[in-house]
């Protein structure tokens, strides 16, 4: 197998395009890197297009990668295409993930969360809390932004994450008798007054402005987390963690 | 007042040094920027050394800044010294904060958390949860790193945050009859088995390796947050939020 040595190689240029939203939209692919993430993709039977390793790195023999092609590149090429400062020697191109949302009983709805770290961390938290799906409304960071992918720590392979119209989803959950809880600072109830349940949807919002008022008017109930000190608010990913773990029925 | 026009001006060079740990250690000062942070510093009577504004910006008349000097700089200078891409036109130099820890009843102890965003977010969360103090063990990111300061959203002005020897602090809390809860994945109890209390210390650890084993052996009890999905773990700042809100006595 011939290794790729030039950062100007056509394949390398194609990979680099995946670091932009435009490039991802055009191809329907995304880029992921580092052992942990690529391993999660392999273990989850994600639709990998190809694996990329540098000369110092081999695909671990235990990985079942089937007939996914493996490209070998120089360390310089890996560095050129990597979205991190210190690439780990392994990366992959993956098709954007299909998502099946029938019968979802618990969901995290996210309105316009723009920080990639926050968005990825919330997907990871929803996974940890055993939530069935995550729905991203308009104005959220792109799910396949490498920083979002990294912050999920692989959880995007574990549960369906879809873009959607939050108004439709709120209505759909309510029709099915599933309560939808918005998060708000005013006209809201202390979150501890809500009894844990095996079906609910939680709606969290933008870092600065919170959940859009329109959506808050559609929810079953709005809740807040009390602030005991002088902080104005909690980080949205921390708040989502506290609420998801409080709302879900214990096992 | 003469405005500063050159990024090579001696004052500008001194400010830039505050973006490095060495520069902060030598002066005992730190740099903060943006309206919200500087306002929090002013409101909290933080020991400001000087305020810096660009030509488009004025110190709001409602702020009580006493005789703290105000330097006016060009937008180019502000951009040169800023730690962010799009500076907000106001910044400040502040003396590193004194901290009084007598009589602390609730504390968050942090072992070697290296990500500045995680560290700052945990300080913000401890503030929100009404915790009395945060103690940073060896190996933590520097409290006065501009990214940490920004992620605290001003909470570093609201509660004492100190560097300390975690072994000593664990011993000290236990001597005072205050339970210390470590976080661990093994040999630990479900966090919901711990009754909320008005005095406790919570010990969280490094993103990859968790709390150092040595410290875990010193705690009163170790606790974990159950993982219901396929995620391997929770982000440390999210975990700290869930635990602090669960452990503290409700009001």
XYZ file of C-alpha atoms in Angstrom:
502
model
C 0.000 0.000 0.000
C 1.388 3.359 -1.001
C 1.507 5.892 1.772
C 0.312 9.441 1.217
C 3.165 11.887 1.674
C 1.940 15.206 0.398
C -0.504 17.466 2.217
C -1.526 18.563 -1.291
C -2.707 15.105 -2.242
C -6.315 15.130 -3.484
C -7.518 12.740 -0.756
C -5.934 14.886 1.927
C -7.708 17.912 0.521
C -10.999 16.022 0.649
C -10.439 15.093 4.291
C -9.638 18.675 5.188
C -12.944 19.765 3.687
C -14.679 17.662 6.344
C -13.452 20.119 8.944
C -15.932 22.623 7.466
C -19.729 22.435 7.602
C -19.920 22.968 3.838
C -17.624 20.049 3.168
C -19.620 17.817 5.495
C -22.947 18.854 3.980
C -21.707 18.192 0.439
C -20.410 14.711 1.183
C -22.675 13.559 4.004
C -19.500 12.454 5.800
C -17.654 13.571 8.911
C -14.158 13.298 10.354
C -13.237 11.759 13.684
C -9.866 11.193 15.265
C -8.072 9.615 18.157
C -8.089 6.021 19.378
C -11.017 6.276 21.704
C -13.407 7.850 19.197
C -12.448 5.634 16.282
C -12.727 2.574 18.518
C -16.215 3.629 19.622
C -17.199 4.011 15.966
C -15.864 0.522 15.151
C -17.527 -1.088 18.180
C -20.819 0.614 17.340
C -20.726 -0.566 13.704
C -20.813 3.024 12.523
C -20.834 3.414 8.703
C -17.092 4.034 8.279
C -15.905 5.155 4.859
C -12.192 4.767 5.567
C -9.601 4.640 8.293
C -6.479 6.790 8.245
C -3.320 5.905 10.188
C 0.137 7.408 10.255
C 3.264 5.320 9.746
C 3.809 4.786 13.467
C 0.311 3.449 13.995
C -1.523 0.262 13.092
C -5.213 -0.564 13.273
C -5.405 -2.763 16.399
C -5.806 -6.407 15.308
C -8.772 -6.879 17.636
C -10.878 -4.335 15.762
C -13.441 -5.753 13.416
C -13.257 -3.238 10.563
C -14.417 -5.601 7.787
C -13.456 -4.299 4.360
C -13.157 -0.640 5.315
C -10.086 0.664 3.441
C -7.114 1.887 5.458
C -5.012 4.799 4.190
C -1.465 5.219 5.488
C -0.136 8.768 5.705
C 2.995 10.449 6.986
C 2.899 12.149 10.369
C 3.144 15.484 8.564
C 0.023 14.713 6.555
C -1.850 13.610 9.691
C -0.854 16.836 11.377
C -1.994 18.861 8.358
C -5.455 17.320 8.330
C -5.951 16.996 12.076
C -8.255 19.301 13.998
C -6.134 18.884 17.138
C -2.664 20.099 18.075
C -1.268 16.650 18.790
C -2.951 14.045 16.588
C -2.994 10.493 17.925
C -2.057 8.777 14.669
C -5.486 7.411 13.842
C -8.559 8.989 12.274
C -11.581 7.961 10.242
C -14.097 9.229 7.770
C -17.633 8.177 8.636
C -20.980 8.603 6.943
C -23.341 10.832 8.917
C -25.361 8.621 11.199
C -28.873 7.364 10.501
C -31.273 7.781 13.407
C -34.384 5.861 14.350
C -36.681 7.662 16.749
C -39.746 5.459 16.926
C -40.851 4.655 20.446
C -38.510 7.118 22.135
C -39.628 7.556 25.752
C -36.986 9.931 27.075
C -35.330 12.723 25.152
C -33.135 15.761 25.571
C -34.243 18.674 23.356
C -31.608 21.336 22.768
C -32.465 24.843 21.597
C -29.626 26.854 20.025
C -26.683 25.703 22.125
C -23.746 27.112 20.226
C -20.662 26.065 22.133
C -19.366 22.795 20.649
C -18.010 21.628 23.999
C -21.344 22.184 25.710
C -23.251 20.432 22.941
C -20.963 17.404 22.866
C -20.914 17.170 26.653
C -24.725 17.160 26.743
C -24.876 14.281 24.260
C -22.396 12.381 26.436
C -24.464 13.162 29.539
C -27.720 12.060 27.873
C -26.014 8.776 26.979
C -24.743 8.297 30.539
C -28.189 9.025 31.953
C -29.713 6.377 29.671
C -31.793 8.860 27.672
C -33.240 7.473 24.413
C -32.514 10.351 22.019
C -31.188 13.881 21.640
C -32.945 16.373 19.355
C -31.094 19.459 18.168
C -33.191 22.476 17.266
C -32.246 25.343 14.993
C -29.185 27.356 15.948
C -27.275 24.519 17.596
C -23.625 23.940 16.721
C -23.219 21.325 13.984
C -23.290 17.817 15.408
C -20.421 16.790 13.132
C -18.133 19.701 14.016
C -14.942 17.915 15.183
C -15.081 19.691 18.545
C -18.631 18.466 19.149
C -17.704 14.930 18.075
C -14.720 14.965 20.433
C -16.729 16.273 23.390
C -19.304 13.494 22.961
C -16.458 11.021 23.690
C -18.185 8.635 21.305
C -21.701 8.945 22.678
C -22.978 10.122 19.278
C -22.553 6.468 18.256
C -24.592 5.236 21.232
C -27.903 7.021 20.913
C -29.802 8.721 18.085
C -29.020 12.424 17.738
C -31.092 14.276 15.152
C -31.777 17.777 13.947
C -35.429 18.632 14.224
C -38.171 21.199 14.611
C -38.557 21.600 18.363
C -42.151 22.820 18.111
C -43.115 19.620 16.294
C -41.252 17.444 18.740
C -42.778 19.123 21.787
C -46.242 18.591 20.291
C -45.487 14.987 19.369
C -44.277 14.084 22.887
C -47.309 15.712 24.475
C -49.676 13.870 22.132
C -48.105 10.644 23.296
C -48.699 11.606 26.925
C -45.009 12.255 27.573
C -44.439 15.366 29.712
C -42.106 18.003 28.287
C -40.159 20.092 30.831
C -38.714 23.400 29.734
C -35.996 25.149 31.709
C -36.616 28.761 32.636
C -35.654 31.203 35.353
C -39.134 32.747 35.689
C -42.618 31.228 36.038
C -41.058 27.871 36.694
C -41.119 25.273 39.464
C -38.195 23.991 41.517
C -36.982 20.902 39.628
C -37.207 18.785 42.769
C -40.998 19.090 42.721
C -41.122 16.936 39.559
C -41.402 13.246 40.274
C -38.865 11.008 38.472
C -40.419 9.143 35.580
C -39.588 6.590 32.900
C -40.801 8.920 30.155
C -40.156 12.643 29.766
C -38.539 15.161 27.488
C -36.258 17.872 28.844
C -35.770 21.087 26.883
C -32.650 23.192 27.524
C -31.559 26.339 25.745
C -28.961 28.766 24.560
C -26.075 29.720 26.885
C -27.016 33.385 27.008
C -30.718 33.662 26.335
C -32.073 30.308 27.499
C -34.943 28.478 25.820
C -36.917 30.460 23.251
C -40.105 31.854 24.857
C -42.249 30.321 22.107
C -41.162 26.826 23.080
C -41.556 27.512 26.812
C -45.206 28.315 26.199
C -45.726 24.899 24.604
C -44.227 22.730 27.361
C -46.110 20.724 29.975
C -44.283 22.543 32.755
C -41.194 24.699 33.173
C -38.613 24.037 35.867
C -35.521 25.703 37.315
C -32.521 24.792 39.434
C -32.223 27.040 42.501
C -29.093 29.160 42.761
C -27.863 29.342 46.358
C -24.756 31.470 45.863
C -23.998 34.570 43.805
C -23.576 32.897 40.390
C -26.153 34.133 37.912
C -26.720 30.734 36.374
C -25.261 27.293 35.807
C -23.426 26.170 32.698
C -26.050 24.607 30.400
C -24.320 21.213 30.264
C -24.065 21.080 34.057
C -27.735 22.058 34.358
C -28.738 19.367 31.851
C -26.801 16.789 33.897
C -28.463 17.745 37.165
C -31.933 17.686 35.575
C -31.546 14.462 33.586
C -30.295 12.593 36.634
C -33.063 14.041 38.762
C -35.917 13.428 36.282
C -35.147 9.896 35.224
C -36.687 7.026 37.154
C -34.107 5.285 39.315
C -33.274 1.661 38.802
C -5.282 61.208 29.331
C -2.951 59.940 26.665
C -4.123 56.799 24.945
C -1.746 53.922 24.343
C -1.317 53.323 20.633
C 1.567 50.920 20.263
C 1.418 47.214 21.032
C 5.113 47.611 21.885
C 4.410 50.037 24.700
C 5.965 48.858 27.978
C 2.595 48.682 29.776
C 1.121 46.585 26.990
C 4.051 44.203 27.261
C 3.468 43.926 31.001
C -0.210 43.104 30.443
C 0.648 40.453 27.896
C 2.914 38.783 30.440
C -0.159 38.173 32.578
C -1.367 35.721 29.960
C 1.463 33.408 31.098
C 1.737 31.638 34.439
C 5.278 32.973 34.885
C 4.116 36.546 34.396
C 1.296 36.061 36.881
C 3.539 34.440 39.472
C 6.110 37.232 39.224
C 3.612 40.033 39.682
C 0.916 38.378 41.792
C -1.601 39.878 39.328
C -3.984 38.458 36.752
C -5.833 39.657 33.657
C -9.575 39.601 33.140
C -11.657 40.900 30.284
C -15.173 41.482 29.097
C -17.969 43.516 30.673
C -19.472 40.776 32.758
C -16.218 39.683 34.403
C -14.913 43.181 35.065
C -18.298 44.193 36.470
C -18.282 41.169 38.801
C -14.811 42.203 39.980
C -15.967 45.772 40.646
C -19.147 44.668 42.434
C -17.159 42.229 44.570
C -14.609 44.896 45.573
C -11.829 42.817 44.072
C -8.345 44.373 44.458
C -8.161 45.967 40.997
C -4.811 47.390 39.904
C -6.114 49.144 36.793
C -8.883 49.181 34.218
C -8.199 49.150 30.493
C -10.730 50.399 27.921
C -10.521 50.954 24.197
C -11.498 54.251 22.579
C -15.047 53.078 21.862
C -15.693 52.099 25.446
C -16.227 53.942 28.695
C -16.301 52.678 32.257
C -20.046 52.668 33.054
C -20.823 55.644 35.316
C -22.666 53.397 37.788
C -19.525 51.434 38.638
C -17.836 52.354 41.862
C -14.179 52.006 40.888
C -12.785 54.501 43.443
C -9.313 55.670 42.464
C -8.405 52.703 40.278
C -6.548 54.176 37.270
C -8.109 53.755 33.815
C -5.863 53.282 30.763
C -7.252 54.074 27.310
C -5.886 52.026 24.418
C -6.590 51.699 20.709
C -8.679 48.787 19.505
C -5.525 47.346 17.936
C -3.750 47.362 21.290
C -6.745 45.751 22.988
C -6.747 43.071 20.347
C -3.014 42.502 20.765
C -3.266 41.975 24.503
C -6.587 40.124 24.553
C -6.813 36.389 25.154
C -10.008 36.220 23.052
C -10.677 36.575 19.349
C -13.174 39.390 19.719
C -12.332 41.533 22.742
C -15.201 43.436 24.311
C -13.372 46.719 24.798
C -12.837 46.452 28.537
C -10.333 44.586 30.645
C -8.674 44.842 34.025
C -5.587 43.890 35.942
C -6.380 42.521 39.375
C -4.272 41.394 42.303
C -4.588 37.667 42.954
C -7.357 37.200 45.473
C -6.913 36.724 49.200
C -8.905 33.843 50.649
C -10.232 33.264 54.133
C -11.137 29.670 54.891
C -11.944 29.706 58.585
C -15.216 28.014 59.439
C -15.802 26.553 55.990
C -18.572 23.957 56.238
C -18.902 22.859 52.614
C -16.089 22.557 50.104
C -15.257 21.230 46.685
C -11.787 19.653 46.550
C -10.318 19.283 43.073
C -7.484 16.879 42.276
C -5.518 17.573 39.069
C -8.282 18.829 36.784
C -6.330 20.171 33.845
C -8.891 21.502 31.413
C -9.373 25.237 32.091
C -13.024 25.110 31.007
C -13.788 22.246 33.373
C -11.999 23.951 36.262
C -13.715 27.292 35.755
C -17.105 25.652 35.296
C -16.695 23.746 38.570
C -15.931 26.975 40.448
C -19.069 28.506 38.917
C -21.091 25.431 39.885
C -19.765 25.446 43.457
C -20.809 29.104 43.701
C -24.289 28.341 42.329
C -24.694 25.444 44.754
C -23.818 27.724 47.665
C -20.621 25.883 48.553
C -18.294 27.765 50.953
C -14.916 27.190 49.274
C -13.028 25.458 46.482
C -9.628 23.898 47.112
C -7.332 23.140 44.188
C -4.817 20.343 44.658
C -1.579 19.828 42.781
C -1.810 19.412 39.036
C -4.865 21.601 38.510
C -4.886 24.227 35.773
C -3.830 27.643 37.068
C -6.777 29.474 38.628
C -5.681 32.726 36.980
C -5.334 31.295 33.465
C -7.623 33.581 31.414
C -9.657 30.580 30.206
C -10.302 29.457 33.772
C -11.217 32.996 34.830
C -13.631 33.276 31.890
C -15.277 29.910 32.579
C -15.920 30.898 36.216
C -18.128 33.719 34.847
C -17.019 35.778 37.829
C -17.584 33.165 40.519
C -13.915 33.342 41.529
C -14.863 36.692 43.084
C -17.759 35.148 45.014
C -16.186 32.391 47.064
C -12.667 31.598 48.277
C -10.659 29.453 45.866
C -7.244 28.358 47.130
C -4.418 26.064 46.203
C -3.766 23.522 48.906
C -2.487 20.136 49.962
C -5.489 17.842 49.563
C -4.200 15.316 52.108
C -4.064 18.047 54.744
C -7.496 19.360 53.850
C -9.101 15.919 53.924
C -7.591 15.340 57.374
C -8.664 18.760 58.580
C -12.299 18.310 57.507
C -12.485 14.881 59.097
C -11.034 16.221 62.363
C -13.829 18.765 62.400
C -16.415 16.006 61.931
C -17.157 17.015 58.349
C -17.560 13.992 56.050
C -15.343 13.905 52.941
C -16.782 12.124 49.894
C -14.402 10.962 47.200
C -15.605 10.045 43.720
C -14.567 6.660 42.382
C -15.843 4.046 39.992
C -14.936 1.071 42.195
C -15.521 0.304 45.875
C -17.921 3.182 46.059
C -21.570 3.706 46.986
C -24.353 5.066 44.764
C -24.391 8.812 45.495
C -28.120 8.700 46.255
C -27.413 6.669 49.397
C -25.737 9.710 50.992
C -28.112 11.917 52.908
C -27.971 15.656 52.068
C -26.196 17.650 54.744
C -25.222 21.199 55.635
C -21.549 20.243 55.962
C -19.489 18.061 53.652
C -16.502 18.102 51.350
C -16.650 16.590 47.877
C -13.443 15.434 46.174
C -13.382 15.135 42.376
C -10.466 14.230 40.166
C -8.574 14.304 36.916
C -10.501 13.904 33.634
C -8.696 10.709 32.667
C -7.491 9.033 35.815
C -9.949 10.251 38.440
C -9.025 10.997 42.039
C -5.588 9.840 43.156
C -5.879 6.503 45.022
C -3.957 7.887 47.995
C -6.650 10.487 48.614
C -9.492 8.002 48.086
C -8.108 5.919 50.932
C -8.323 8.916 53.256
C -11.949 9.895 52.625
C -14.950 9.175 54.840
C -16.708 7.390 51.989
C -16.418 7.131 48.214
C -19.397 7.562 45.917
C -20.239 7.160 42.227
C -22.900 8.260 39.773
C -24.497 5.282 37.991
C -24.085 5.149 34.214
C -27.262 3.869 32.555
C -26.186 4.082 28.914
C -23.012 3.210 27.068
C -20.936 6.277 27.993
C -17.857 5.335 29.979
C -18.108 8.265 32.314
C -19.489 11.746 32.827
C -17.590 14.955 32.225
C -16.034 15.933 35.583
C -17.798 19.315 35.754
C -21.171 17.686 35.052
C -20.476 15.038 37.704
C -19.494 17.714 40.232
C -22.771 19.537 39.514
C -24.912 16.451 40.019
C -23.125 15.579 43.264
C -23.020 19.072 44.775
C -26.750 19.558 44.178
C -27.496 16.133 45.566
C -25.282 16.387 48.661
C -26.196 19.843 49.860
C -29.063 20.247 52.323
C -32.103 21.774 50.624
C -33.499 25.075 51.752
